[in-house]
Amino acid sequence: MKKIIIDCDPGLDDAVALIAAFGAKDLCVLALTTVAGNVKGPQTAYNARVIREVSGQDESVPVSEGAPQPILRDAVTAEDFHGSTGLGGIDYPDPVLPLSGEHAVNTIIRLCRDAKDAPLTLIITGPMTNAALALTMAPDIQSGIAEIVLMGGADTEGGNITPFAEFNIYADPHAAAVVFGCGLPIRCLSLDVTHGIRTTKARLAAVRAVGNKQALAAGDLLDASCKLEFSAKSDRDAPLHDPSTVLAFTHPHLFKGRKANVSVVTEVGEQFGRTVPTFAESGNVLWYETADDDAVFAALCGLLEGHS
Ligand code: RIB
Ligand code: CA
């Protein structure tokens, strides 16, 4: 079993990523750690509890609430793309299982220290505040982390929250600079690759056709993403942002990219939050650029079938 932590800001696409991860037979989700991002911190934590139960999980997968605000900048959210609840206003039963009593940063530190004999993978699908705080508080945890797989950034695609910046980086650029610069191996799903993986009507129908409760929930979440994407930004189908982190982890052969070192613009100005990859074989970041989008959606359906 491959051990992972998912640090997230659910969020519609985060929610699909979680449901997909819980359907993967060879993944062991050690914890969900949450961070302020798409919506405020307490709401992302509540949403993670909701999706834990939609996915049929129990408290053996703790949900730990993390940083309620970015390290330095003012807080920003993305209700335009996720609705005021963060889950597109979809009506879910209130979660029964509680939050863990542990702060997300301490959960990450504890689990990474426990993993030194068999390092885990840290998947990040929101602003990187928790990860940056953990790496700063306890640099020793690097020996318990095999790699980080994250959704964030943009280069050739340009930004989605400003012309230069993608939301997860823009929401906490200082945290992103800490993570990209920590030296750990990183695989980055930026807009450069996720904008090429779109939730078309046919793909949405294929997700729904898997037919189990979790696949139907994922279909509703993807459908809500498409509706909000259309209304908020473009006339195109919603990109598959956060689920692409889980799929890159379970199906790496479907994604292609180049090694790079990645810097983040942290000076306030029009490029605040921009990621700048400098491509070099010696880079610690695999900056994905293309994906086999048909196969990615087929793989997503495969993971969802794992709930049956
Ligand atoms: O830019 C897309 C990213 O921002 C995704 O992680 C989405 O959930 C939002 O957090
Ligand atoms: Ca997210």
PDB file of C-alpha atoms and ligand atoms in Angstrom:
ATOM      1  CA  MET A   1       0.000   0.000   0.000  1.00  0.00           C
ATOM      2  CA  LYS A   2       1.254   3.483  -0.888  1.00  0.00           C
ATOM      3  CA  LYS A   3       0.834   5.855   2.054  1.00  0.00           C
ATOM      4  CA  ILE A   4      -0.367   9.386   1.354  1.00  0.00           C
ATOM      5  CA  ILE A   5      -1.553  12.496   3.149  1.00  0.00           C
ATOM      6  CA  ILE A   6      -3.899  14.787   1.211  1.00  0.00           C
ATOM      7  CA  ASP A   7      -3.660  18.449   2.217  1.00  0.00           C
ATOM      8  CA  CYS A   8      -6.635  20.183   0.651  1.00  0.00           C
ATOM      9  CA  ASP A   9      -9.118  23.067   0.579  1.00  0.00           C
ATOM     10  CA  PRO A  10     -12.398  21.362  -0.466  1.00  0.00           C
ATOM     11  CA  GLY A  11     -13.585  22.768  -2.907  1.00  0.00           C
ATOM     12  CA  LEU A  12     -15.415  20.905  -5.623  1.00  0.00           C
ATOM     13  CA  ASP A  13     -12.370  19.504  -7.392  1.00  0.00           C
ATOM     14  CA  ASP A  14     -10.602  18.708  -4.117  1.00  0.00           C
ATOM     15  CA  ALA A  15     -13.697  16.675  -3.222  1.00  0.00           C
ATOM     16  CA  VAL A  16     -13.452  14.649  -6.436  1.00  0.00           C
ATOM     17  CA  ALA A  17      -9.750  14.087  -5.752  1.00  0.00           C
ATOM     18  CA  LEU A  18     -10.585  12.721  -2.282  1.00  0.00           C
ATOM     19  CA  ILE A  19     -13.310  10.407  -3.579  1.00  0.00           C
ATOM     20  CA  ALA A  20     -10.937   9.124  -6.271  1.00  0.00           C
ATOM     21  CA  ALA A  21      -8.121   8.537  -3.766  1.00  0.00           C
ATOM     22  CA  PHE A  22     -10.409   6.577  -1.455  1.00  0.00           C
ATOM     23  CA  GLY A  23     -11.373   4.359  -4.373  1.00  0.00           C
ATOM     24  CA  ALA A  24      -7.758   3.446  -5.179  1.00  0.00           C
ATOM     25  CA  LYS A  25      -7.114  -0.073  -3.857  1.00  0.00           C
ATOM     26  CA  ASP A  26      -3.364   0.430  -3.470  1.00  0.00           C
ATOM     27  CA  LEU A  27      -3.523   3.793  -1.653  1.00  0.00           C
ATOM     28  CA  CYS A  28      -3.623   4.202   2.110  1.00  0.00           C
ATOM     29  CA  VAL A  29      -4.864   7.711   2.958  1.00  0.00           C
ATOM     30  CA  LEU A  30      -3.267   8.371   6.349  1.00  0.00           C
ATOM     31  CA  ALA A  31      -5.058  11.683   6.926  1.00  0.00           C
ATOM     32  CA  LEU A  32      -6.882  14.564   5.340  1.00  0.00           C
ATOM     33  CA  THR A  33      -5.412  17.898   6.421  1.00  0.00           C
ATOM     34  CA  THR A  34      -7.296  21.024   5.495  1.00  0.00           C
ATOM     35  CA  VAL A  35      -6.354  24.629   4.840  1.00  0.00           C
ATOM     36  CA  ALA A  36      -8.174  27.880   4.116  1.00  0.00           C
ATOM     37  CA  GLY A  37      -8.434  28.435   0.385  1.00  0.00           C
ATOM     38  CA  ASN A  38     -11.477  28.018  -1.807  1.00  0.00           C
ATOM     39  CA  VAL A  39     -13.570  28.901   1.225  1.00  0.00           C
ATOM     40  CA  LYS A  40     -12.638  29.804   4.802  1.00  0.00           C
ATOM     41  CA  GLY A  41     -10.722  27.327   6.968  1.00  0.00           C
ATOM     42  CA  PRO A  42     -13.566  25.942   9.126  1.00  0.00           C
ATOM     43  CA  GLN A  43     -15.650  25.354   6.000  1.00  0.00           C
ATOM     44  CA  THR A  44     -12.908  23.429   4.172  1.00  0.00           C
ATOM     45  CA  ALA A  45     -12.526  21.272   7.283  1.00  0.00           C
ATOM     46  CA  TYR A  46     -16.300  20.684   7.427  1.00  0.00           C
ATOM     47  CA  ASN A  47     -16.313  19.811   3.713  1.00  0.00           C
ATOM     48  CA  ALA A  48     -13.497  17.309   4.154  1.00  0.00           C
ATOM     49  CA  ARG A  49     -15.547  15.602   6.894  1.00  0.00           C
ATOM     50  CA  VAL A  50     -18.541  15.502   4.508  1.00  0.00           C
ATOM     51  CA  ILE A  51     -16.511  13.913   1.727  1.00  0.00           C
ATOM     52  CA  ARG A  52     -14.839  11.453   4.117  1.00  0.00           C
ATOM     53  CA  GLU A  53     -18.315  10.067   4.888  1.00  0.00           C
ATOM     54  CA  VAL A  54     -19.555  10.256   1.277  1.00  0.00           C
ATOM     55  CA  SER A  55     -16.496   8.093   0.528  1.00  0.00           C
ATOM     56  CA  GLY A  56     -17.501   5.554   3.189  1.00  0.00           C
ATOM     57  CA  GLN A  57     -14.489   6.239   5.418  1.00  0.00           C
ATOM     58  CA  ASP A  58     -14.347   6.433   9.211  1.00  0.00           C
ATOM     59  CA  GLU A  59     -12.174   8.103  11.830  1.00  0.00           C
ATOM     60  CA  SER A  60      -9.282   5.833  10.926  1.00  0.00           C
ATOM     61  CA  VAL A  61      -8.740   8.602   8.388  1.00  0.00           C
ATOM     62  CA  PRO A  62      -8.500  11.689  10.611  1.00  0.00           C
ATOM     63  CA  VAL A  63      -9.517  15.106   9.313  1.00  0.00           C
ATOM     64  CA  SER A  64      -7.244  17.741  10.839  1.00  0.00           C
ATOM     65  CA  GLU A  65      -8.012  21.420  10.411  1.00  0.00           C
ATOM     66  CA  GLY A  66      -5.030  23.617   9.588  1.00  0.00           C
ATOM     67  CA  ALA A  67      -4.024  27.162   8.881  1.00  0.00           C
ATOM     68  CA  PRO A  68      -6.971  29.569   8.793  1.00  0.00           C
ATOM     69  CA  GLN A  69      -4.993  32.158   6.840  1.00  0.00           C
ATOM     70  CA  PRO A  70      -1.928  32.515   4.627  1.00  0.00           C
ATOM     71  CA  ILE A  71       1.527  33.074   6.134  1.00  0.00           C
ATOM     72  CA  LEU A  72       1.901  36.720   5.202  1.00  0.00           C
ATOM     73  CA  ARG A  73      -0.597  38.054   2.635  1.00  0.00           C
ATOM     74  CA  ASP A  74      -4.284  38.818   3.232  1.00  0.00           C
ATOM     75  CA  ALA A  75      -6.656  35.878   2.840  1.00  0.00           C
ATOM     76  CA  VAL A  76      -8.424  35.298  -0.500  1.00  0.00           C
ATOM     77  CA  THR A  77     -11.112  32.737  -1.353  1.00  0.00           C
ATOM     78  CA  ALA A  78     -12.656  31.370  -4.563  1.00  0.00           C
ATOM     79  CA  GLU A  79     -16.397  31.155  -3.927  1.00  0.00           C
ATOM     80  CA  ASP A  80     -17.021  32.151  -7.571  1.00  0.00           C
ATOM     81  CA  PHE A  81     -15.740  28.716  -8.626  1.00  0.00           C
ATOM     82  CA  HIS A  82     -16.938  26.633  -5.676  1.00  0.00           C
ATOM     83  CA  GLY A  83     -20.041  28.361  -4.331  1.00  0.00           C
ATOM     84  CA  SER A  84     -20.410  29.793  -0.827  1.00  0.00           C
ATOM     85  CA  THR A  85     -20.341  26.324   0.779  1.00  0.00           C
ATOM     86  CA  GLY A  86     -17.305  25.261  -1.236  1.00  0.00           C
ATOM     87  CA  LEU A  87     -19.219  22.228  -2.550  1.00  0.00           C
ATOM     88  CA  GLY A  88     -21.332  24.013  -5.113  1.00  0.00           C
ATOM     89  CA  GLY A  89     -24.352  24.203  -2.818  1.00  0.00           C
ATOM     90  CA  ILE A  90     -24.905  20.460  -3.209  1.00  0.00           C
ATOM     91  CA  ASP A  91     -27.024  19.276  -0.276  1.00  0.00           C
ATOM     92  CA  TYR A  92     -25.138  16.712   1.817  1.00  0.00           C
ATOM     93  CA  PRO A  93     -26.112  15.309   5.237  1.00  0.00           C
ATOM     94  CA  ASP A  94     -24.204  16.926   8.094  1.00  0.00           C
ATOM     95  CA  PRO A  95     -21.098  14.848   8.855  1.00  0.00           C
ATOM     96  CA  VAL A  96     -21.324  12.686  11.972  1.00  0.00           C
ATOM     97  CA  LEU A  97     -17.639  11.974  12.552  1.00  0.00           C
ATOM     98  CA  PRO A  98     -15.689  14.793  14.238  1.00  0.00           C
ATOM     99  CA  LEU A  99     -12.504  16.600  13.391  1.00  0.00           C
ATOM    100  CA  SER A 100      -9.353  15.191  14.947  1.00  0.00           C
ATOM    101  CA  GLY A 101      -8.239  17.322  17.866  1.00  0.00           C
ATOM    102  CA  GLU A 102      -4.850  17.822  16.217  1.00  0.00           C
ATOM    103  CA  HIS A 103      -3.787  20.818  14.146  1.00  0.00           C
ATOM    104  CA  ALA A 104      -3.076  19.844  10.545  1.00  0.00           C
ATOM    105  CA  VAL A 105       0.526  20.997  10.753  1.00  0.00           C
ATOM    106  CA  ASN A 106       1.091  18.711  13.743  1.00  0.00           C
ATOM    107  CA  THR A 107      -0.647  15.842  11.922  1.00  0.00           C
ATOM    108  CA  ILE A 108       1.689  16.276   8.961  1.00  0.00           C
ATOM    109  CA  ILE A 109       4.748  16.442  11.256  1.00  0.00           C
ATOM    110  CA  ARG A 110       3.664  13.396  13.299  1.00  0.00           C
ATOM    111  CA  LEU A 111       2.867  11.204  10.280  1.00  0.00           C
ATOM    112  CA  CYS A 112       6.022  12.194   8.393  1.00  0.00           C
ATOM    113  CA  ARG A 113       8.190  11.408  11.440  1.00  0.00           C
ATOM    114  CA  ASP A 114       6.453   8.033  11.744  1.00  0.00           C
ATOM    115  CA  ALA A 115       7.160   7.374   8.060  1.00  0.00           C
ATOM    116  CA  LYS A 116      10.936   7.677   8.096  1.00  0.00           C
ATOM    117  CA  ASP A 117      11.392   3.956   7.401  1.00  0.00           C
ATOM    118  CA  ALA A 118       8.907   4.044   4.516  1.00  0.00           C
ATOM    119  CA  PRO A 119       8.485   7.635   3.342  1.00  0.00           C
ATOM    120  CA  LEU A 120       5.009   8.776   2.352  1.00  0.00           C
ATOM    121  CA  THR A 121       3.721  10.998  -0.439  1.00  0.00           C
ATOM    122  CA  LEU A 122       2.247  14.391   0.432  1.00  0.00           C
ATOM    123  CA  ILE A 123      -0.465  15.386  -2.050  1.00  0.00           C
ATOM    124  CA  ILE A 124      -1.372  19.098  -1.883  1.00  0.00           C
ATOM    125  CA  THR A 125      -4.436  20.437  -3.662  1.00  0.00           C
ATOM    126  CA  GLY A 126      -4.784  23.850  -2.050  1.00  0.00           C
ATOM    127  CA  PRO A 127      -2.664  26.739  -0.799  1.00  0.00           C
ATOM    128  CA  MET A 128       0.553  25.321   0.665  1.00  0.00           C
ATOM    129  CA  THR A 129       0.351  27.044   4.054  1.00  0.00           C
ATOM    130  CA  ASN A 130       0.221  23.851   6.160  1.00  0.00           C
ATOM    131  CA  ALA A 131       3.066  22.194   4.257  1.00  0.00           C
ATOM    132  CA  ALA A 132       5.270  25.285   4.500  1.00  0.00           C
ATOM    133  CA  LEU A 133       4.628  25.627   8.235  1.00  0.00           C
ATOM    134  CA  ALA A 134       5.377  21.928   8.813  1.00  0.00           C
ATOM    135  CA  LEU A 135       8.608  22.054   6.803  1.00  0.00           C
ATOM    136  CA  THR A 136       9.670  25.197   8.681  1.00  0.00           C
ATOM    137  CA  MET A 137       8.720  23.967  12.177  1.00  0.00           C
ATOM    138  CA  ALA A 138      10.270  20.522  11.639  1.00  0.00           C
ATOM    139  CA  PRO A 139      12.756  20.333   8.771  1.00  0.00           C
ATOM    140  CA  ASP A 140      13.558  16.762   9.832  1.00  0.00           C
ATOM    141  CA  ILE A 141      10.226  15.578   8.370  1.00  0.00           C
ATOM    142  CA  GLN A 142      11.774  15.715   4.903  1.00  0.00           C
ATOM    143  CA  SER A 143      13.217  12.244   5.557  1.00  0.00           C
ATOM    144  CA  GLY A 144       9.665  10.929   5.944  1.00  0.00           C
ATOM    145  CA  ILE A 145       8.440  12.414   2.632  1.00  0.00           C
ATOM    146  CA  ALA A 146       9.265  10.527  -0.580  1.00  0.00           C
ATOM    147  CA  GLU A 147       7.781  13.243  -2.800  1.00  0.00           C
ATOM    148  CA  ILE A 148       5.197  16.000  -2.979  1.00  0.00           C
ATOM    149  CA  VAL A 149       2.555  15.922  -5.722  1.00  0.00           C
ATOM    150  CA  LEU A 150       0.775  19.258  -5.925  1.00  0.00           C
ATOM    151  CA  MET A 151      -1.731  21.176  -7.998  1.00  0.00           C
ATOM    152  CA  GLY A 152      -0.670  24.774  -8.486  1.00  0.00           C
ATOM    153  CA  GLY A 153       1.040  27.324 -10.646  1.00  0.00           C
ATOM    154  CA  ALA A 154       1.018  28.254 -14.308  1.00  0.00           C
ATOM    155  CA  ASP A 155       3.545  29.223 -16.955  1.00  0.00           C
ATOM    156  CA  THR A 156       2.472  28.995 -20.598  1.00  0.00           C
ATOM    157  CA  GLU A 157      -1.228  29.006 -19.646  1.00  0.00           C
ATOM    158  CA  GLY A 158      -1.154  32.199 -17.615  1.00  0.00           C
ATOM    159  CA  GLY A 159      -3.103  32.544 -14.401  1.00  0.00           C
ATOM    160  CA  ASN A 160      -6.729  31.879 -13.447  1.00  0.00           C
ATOM    161  CA  ILE A 161      -7.065  34.364 -10.610  1.00  0.00           C
ATOM    162  CA  THR A 162      -4.878  37.090 -12.135  1.00  0.00           C
ATOM    163  CA  PRO A 163      -3.358  37.115 -15.628  1.00  0.00           C
ATOM    164  CA  PHE A 164      -0.165  35.691 -14.098  1.00  0.00           C
ATOM    165  CA  ALA A 165      -1.120  33.665 -11.006  1.00  0.00           C
ATOM    166  CA  GLU A 166      -2.986  30.424 -10.360  1.00  0.00           C
ATOM    167  CA  PHE A 167      -5.218  30.428  -7.273  1.00  0.00           C
ATOM    168  CA  ASN A 168      -3.357  27.975  -4.972  1.00  0.00           C
ATOM    169  CA  ILE A 169      -0.110  29.908  -5.370  1.00  0.00           C
ATOM    170  CA  TYR A 170      -1.759  33.351  -5.352  1.00  0.00           C
ATOM    171  CA  ALA A 171      -3.558  32.479  -2.093  1.00  0.00           C
ATOM    172  CA  ASP A 172      -0.215  31.920  -0.325  1.00  0.00           C
ATOM    173  CA  PRO A 173       2.820  32.664  -2.520  1.00  0.00           C
ATOM    174  CA  HIS A 174       5.227  32.734   0.435  1.00  0.00           C
ATOM    175  CA  ALA A 175       4.191  29.214   1.426  1.00  0.00           C
ATOM    176  CA  ALA A 176       4.571  28.083  -2.179  1.00  0.00           C
ATOM    177  CA  ALA A 177       8.091  29.529  -2.289  1.00  0.00           C
ATOM    178  CA  VAL A 178       9.004  27.533   0.845  1.00  0.00           C
ATOM    179  CA  VAL A 179       7.649  24.281  -0.605  1.00  0.00           C
ATOM    180  CA  PHE A 180       9.101  24.648  -4.119  1.00  0.00           C
ATOM    181  CA  GLY A 181      12.427  25.612  -2.533  1.00  0.00           C
ATOM    182  CA  CYS A 182      12.650  22.883   0.123  1.00  0.00           C
ATOM    183  CA  GLY A 183      14.571  20.544  -2.170  1.00  0.00           C
ATOM    184  CA  LEU A 184      12.177  17.595  -1.983  1.00  0.00           C
ATOM    185  CA  PRO A 185      11.178  15.906  -5.250  1.00  0.00           C
ATOM    186  CA  ILE A 186       7.969  17.561  -6.437  1.00  0.00           C
ATOM    187  CA  ARG A 187       5.588  16.713  -9.253  1.00  0.00           C
ATOM    188  CA  CYS A 188       3.601  19.797 -10.227  1.00  0.00           C
ATOM    189  CA  LEU A 189       0.187  19.749 -11.906  1.00  0.00           C
ATOM    190  CA  SER A 190      -0.044  23.376 -13.019  1.00  0.00           C
ATOM    191  CA  LEU A 191      -2.660  24.946 -15.262  1.00  0.00           C
ATOM    192  CA  ASP A 192      -0.247  24.172 -18.122  1.00  0.00           C
ATOM    193  CA  VAL A 193      -1.401  20.565 -17.902  1.00  0.00           C
ATOM    194  CA  THR A 194      -4.807  20.715 -16.171  1.00  0.00           C
ATOM    195  CA  HIS A 195      -6.216  23.085 -18.789  1.00  0.00           C
ATOM    196  CA  GLY A 196      -5.709  20.228 -21.237  1.00  0.00           C
ATOM    197  CA  ILE A 197      -7.894  17.850 -19.216  1.00  0.00           C
ATOM    198  CA  ARG A 198     -11.464  19.060 -19.548  1.00  0.00           C
ATOM    199  CA  THR A 199     -14.695  17.654 -18.116  1.00  0.00           C
ATOM    200  CA  THR A 200     -16.685  17.242 -21.289  1.00  0.00           C
ATOM    201  CA  LYS A 201     -20.308  16.081 -21.216  1.00  0.00           C
ATOM    202  CA  ALA A 202     -19.266  12.654 -22.508  1.00  0.00           C
ATOM    203  CA  ARG A 203     -16.656  12.284 -19.782  1.00  0.00           C
ATOM    204  CA  LEU A 204     -19.110  13.435 -17.130  1.00  0.00           C
ATOM    205  CA  ALA A 205     -21.569  10.809 -18.382  1.00  0.00           C
ATOM    206  CA  ALA A 206     -18.840   8.134 -18.176  1.00  0.00           C
ATOM    207  CA  VAL A 207     -18.132   9.086 -14.557  1.00  0.00           C
ATOM    208  CA  ARG A 208     -21.803   8.835 -13.700  1.00  0.00           C
ATOM    209  CA  ALA A 209     -22.093   5.535 -15.581  1.00  0.00           C
ATOM    210  CA  VAL A 210     -19.739   3.902 -13.067  1.00  0.00           C
ATOM    211  CA  GLY A 211     -22.968   3.884 -11.102  1.00  0.00           C
ATOM    212  CA  ASN A 212     -21.961   3.552  -7.450  1.00  0.00           C
ATOM    213  CA  LYS A 213     -22.759   6.182  -4.793  1.00  0.00           C
ATOM    214  CA  GLN A 214     -19.285   7.700  -4.881  1.00  0.00           C
ATOM    215  CA  ALA A 215     -19.180   7.962  -8.691  1.00  0.00           C
ATOM    216  CA  LEU A 216     -22.587   9.634  -8.712  1.00  0.00           C
ATOM    217  CA  ALA A 217     -21.330  12.079  -6.074  1.00  0.00           C
ATOM    218  CA  ALA A 218     -18.225  12.755  -8.162  1.00  0.00           C
ATOM    219  CA  GLY A 219     -20.494  13.367 -11.156  1.00  0.00           C
ATOM    220  CA  ASP A 220     -22.536  15.908  -9.215  1.00  0.00           C
ATOM    221  CA  LEU A 221     -19.360  17.682  -8.068  1.00  0.00           C
ATOM    222  CA  LEU A 222     -17.906  17.766 -11.592  1.00  0.00           C
ATOM    223  CA  ASP A 223     -21.225  18.984 -12.981  1.00  0.00           C
ATOM    224  CA  ALA A 224     -21.289  21.794 -10.406  1.00  0.00           C
ATOM    225  CA  SER A 225     -17.712  22.674 -11.372  1.00  0.00           C
ATOM    226  CA  CYS A 226     -18.709  22.953 -15.009  1.00  0.00           C
ATOM    227  CA  LYS A 227     -21.716  25.133 -14.242  1.00  0.00           C
ATOM    228  CA  LEU A 228     -19.635  27.492 -12.088  1.00  0.00           C
ATOM    229  CA  GLU A 229     -16.778  27.508 -14.600  1.00  0.00           C
ATOM    230  CA  PHE A 230     -19.149  28.498 -17.366  1.00  0.00           C
ATOM    231  CA  SER A 231     -20.758  31.228 -15.282  1.00  0.00           C
ATOM    232  CA  ALA A 232     -17.560  32.542 -13.709  1.00  0.00           C
ATOM    233  CA  LYS A 233     -14.930  32.444 -16.326  1.00  0.00           C
ATOM    234  CA  SER A 234     -15.092  30.790 -19.651  1.00  0.00           C
ATOM    235  CA  ASP A 235     -17.294  29.038 -22.112  1.00  0.00           C
ATOM    236  CA  ARG A 236     -15.274  25.878 -21.680  1.00  0.00           C
ATOM    237  CA  ASP A 237     -15.738  22.720 -19.640  1.00  0.00           C
ATOM    238  CA  ALA A 238     -14.132  22.692 -16.194  1.00  0.00           C
ATOM    239  CA  PRO A 239     -10.488  21.600 -16.080  1.00  0.00           C
ATOM    240  CA  LEU A 240      -9.705  18.559 -13.936  1.00  0.00           C
ATOM    241  CA  HIS A 241      -7.390  20.348 -11.505  1.00  0.00           C
ATOM    242  CA  ASP A 242      -7.086  18.548  -8.162  1.00  0.00           C
ATOM    243  CA  PRO A 243      -8.057  15.000  -9.207  1.00  0.00           C
ATOM    244  CA  SER A 244      -5.074  15.157 -11.589  1.00  0.00           C
ATOM    245  CA  THR A 245      -2.726  15.028  -8.583  1.00  0.00           C
ATOM    246  CA  VAL A 246      -4.155  11.668  -7.482  1.00  0.00           C
ATOM    247  CA  LEU A 247      -4.189  10.391 -11.070  1.00  0.00           C
ATOM    248  CA  ALA A 248      -0.587  11.498 -11.646  1.00  0.00           C
ATOM    249  CA  PHE A 249       0.295   9.521  -8.521  1.00  0.00           C
ATOM    250  CA  THR A 250      -1.603   6.374  -9.503  1.00  0.00           C
ATOM    251  CA  HIS A 251      -1.044   6.623 -13.292  1.00  0.00           C
ATOM    252  CA  PRO A 252       2.206   8.593 -13.810  1.00  0.00           C
ATOM    253  CA  HIS A 253       2.645   7.273 -17.361  1.00  0.00           C
ATOM    254  CA  LEU A 254      -0.330   9.377 -18.483  1.00  0.00           C
ATOM    255  CA  PHE A 255       1.503  12.642 -17.786  1.00  0.00           C
ATOM    256  CA  LYS A 256       4.594  14.143 -19.422  1.00  0.00           C
ATOM    257  CA  GLY A 257       6.782  17.043 -18.390  1.00  0.00           C
ATOM    258  CA  ARG A 258      10.266  18.392 -17.829  1.00  0.00           C
ATOM    259  CA  LYS A 259      12.419  18.916 -14.739  1.00  0.00           C
ATOM    260  CA  ALA A 260      12.648  22.482 -13.495  1.00  0.00           C
ATOM    261  CA  ASN A 261      13.483  24.688 -10.589  1.00  0.00           C
ATOM    262  CA  VAL A 262      10.437  26.793  -9.726  1.00  0.00           C
ATOM    263  CA  SER A 263      10.531  30.275  -8.228  1.00  0.00           C
ATOM    264  CA  VAL A 264       7.517  32.247  -7.050  1.00  0.00           C
ATOM    265  CA  VAL A 265       6.996  36.001  -7.401  1.00  0.00           C
ATOM    266  CA  THR A 266       6.390  37.191  -3.824  1.00  0.00           C
ATOM    267  CA  GLU A 267       6.865  40.908  -4.480  1.00  0.00           C
ATOM    268  CA  VAL A 268       3.512  42.717  -4.503  1.00  0.00           C
ATOM    269  CA  GLY A 269       2.615  43.835  -7.997  1.00  0.00           C
ATOM    270  CA  GLU A 270       0.877  42.574 -11.112  1.00  0.00           C
ATOM    271  CA  GLN A 271       2.885  39.329 -11.121  1.00  0.00           C
ATOM    272  CA  PHE A 272       2.353  38.550  -7.414  1.00  0.00           C
ATOM    273  CA  GLY A 273       1.935  34.781  -7.074  1.00  0.00           C
ATOM    274  CA  ARG A 274       3.353  33.940 -10.518  1.00  0.00           C
ATOM    275  CA  THR A 275       5.345  30.700 -10.778  1.00  0.00           C
ATOM    276  CA  VAL A 276       8.474  30.785 -12.922  1.00  0.00           C
ATOM    277  CA  PRO A 277       9.835  27.348 -13.944  1.00  0.00           C
ATOM    278  CA  THR A 278      13.470  27.322 -15.075  1.00  0.00           C
ATOM    279  CA  PHE A 279      13.872  24.052 -16.940  1.00  0.00           C
ATOM    280  CA  ALA A 280      16.962  22.024 -16.071  1.00  0.00           C
ATOM    281  CA  GLU A 281      17.576  18.283 -15.676  1.00  0.00           C
ATOM    282  CA  SER A 282      18.928  19.050 -12.196  1.00  0.00           C
ATOM    283  CA  GLY A 283      15.638  20.644 -11.104  1.00  0.00           C
ATOM    284  CA  ASN A 284      13.691  19.165  -8.158  1.00  0.00           C
ATOM    285  CA  VAL A 285      10.292  19.784  -9.768  1.00  0.00           C
ATOM    286  CA  LEU A 286       8.792  17.677 -12.546  1.00  0.00           C
ATOM    287  CA  TRP A 287       6.721  20.370 -14.263  1.00  0.00           C
ATOM    288  CA  TYR A 288       4.008  18.480 -16.140  1.00  0.00           C
ATOM    289  CA  GLU A 289       3.080  19.926 -19.537  1.00  0.00           C
ATOM    290  CA  THR A 290       0.812  17.362 -21.238  1.00  0.00           C
ATOM    291  CA  ALA A 291      -1.477  14.479 -20.360  1.00  0.00           C
ATOM    292  CA  ASP A 292      -3.402  11.814 -22.238  1.00  0.00           C
ATOM    293  CA  ASP A 293      -6.719  13.361 -21.261  1.00  0.00           C
ATOM    294  CA  ASP A 294      -8.920  10.516 -22.501  1.00  0.00           C
ATOM    295  CA  ALA A 295      -6.864   8.023 -20.515  1.00  0.00           C
ATOM    296  CA  VAL A 296      -6.874  10.299 -17.438  1.00  0.00           C
ATOM    297  CA  PHE A 297     -10.671  10.291 -17.349  1.00  0.00           C
ATOM    298  CA  ALA A 298     -10.752   6.529 -17.964  1.00  0.00           C
ATOM    299  CA  ALA A 299      -8.351   6.131 -15.034  1.00  0.00           C
ATOM    300  CA  LEU A 300     -10.589   8.366 -12.896  1.00  0.00           C
ATOM    301  CA  CYS A 301     -13.520   6.075 -13.670  1.00  0.00           C
ATOM    302  CA  GLY A 302     -11.327   3.114 -12.761  1.00  0.00           C
ATOM    303  CA  LEU A 303     -10.558   4.595  -9.338  1.00  0.00           C
ATOM    304  CA  LEU A 304     -14.240   5.373  -8.771  1.00  0.00           C
ATOM    305  CA  GLU A 305     -15.119   1.750  -9.617  1.00  0.00           C
ATOM    306  CA  GLY A 306     -12.938   0.818  -6.649  1.00  0.00           C
ATOM    307  CA  HIS A 307     -15.762   1.948  -4.348  1.00  0.00           C
ATOM    308  CA  SER A 308     -18.093  -0.765  -5.662  1.00  0.00           C
TER     309      SER A 308
HETATM  310  O1  RIB B   1      -6.523  26.850  -9.578  1.00  0.00           O
HETATM  311  C1  RIB B   1      -7.177  25.645  -9.242  1.00  0.00           C
HETATM  312  C2  RIB B   1      -6.967  25.326  -7.807  1.00  0.00           C
HETATM  313  O2  RIB B   1      -7.528  26.351  -7.000  1.00  0.00           O
HETATM  314  C3  RIB B   1      -7.679  24.032  -7.366  1.00  0.00           C
HETATM  315  O3  RIB B   1      -6.958  23.436  -6.325  1.00  0.00           O
HETATM  316  C4  RIB B   1      -9.007  24.527  -6.862  1.00  0.00           C
HETATM  317  O4  RIB B   1      -9.557  23.668  -5.852  1.00  0.00           O
HETATM  318  C5  RIB B   1      -8.599  25.832  -6.229  1.00  0.00           C
HETATM  319  O5  RIB B   1      -8.127  25.549  -4.919  1.00  0.00           O
HETATM  320 CA    CA B   2      -8.072  22.904  -4.259  1.00  0.00          CA
END
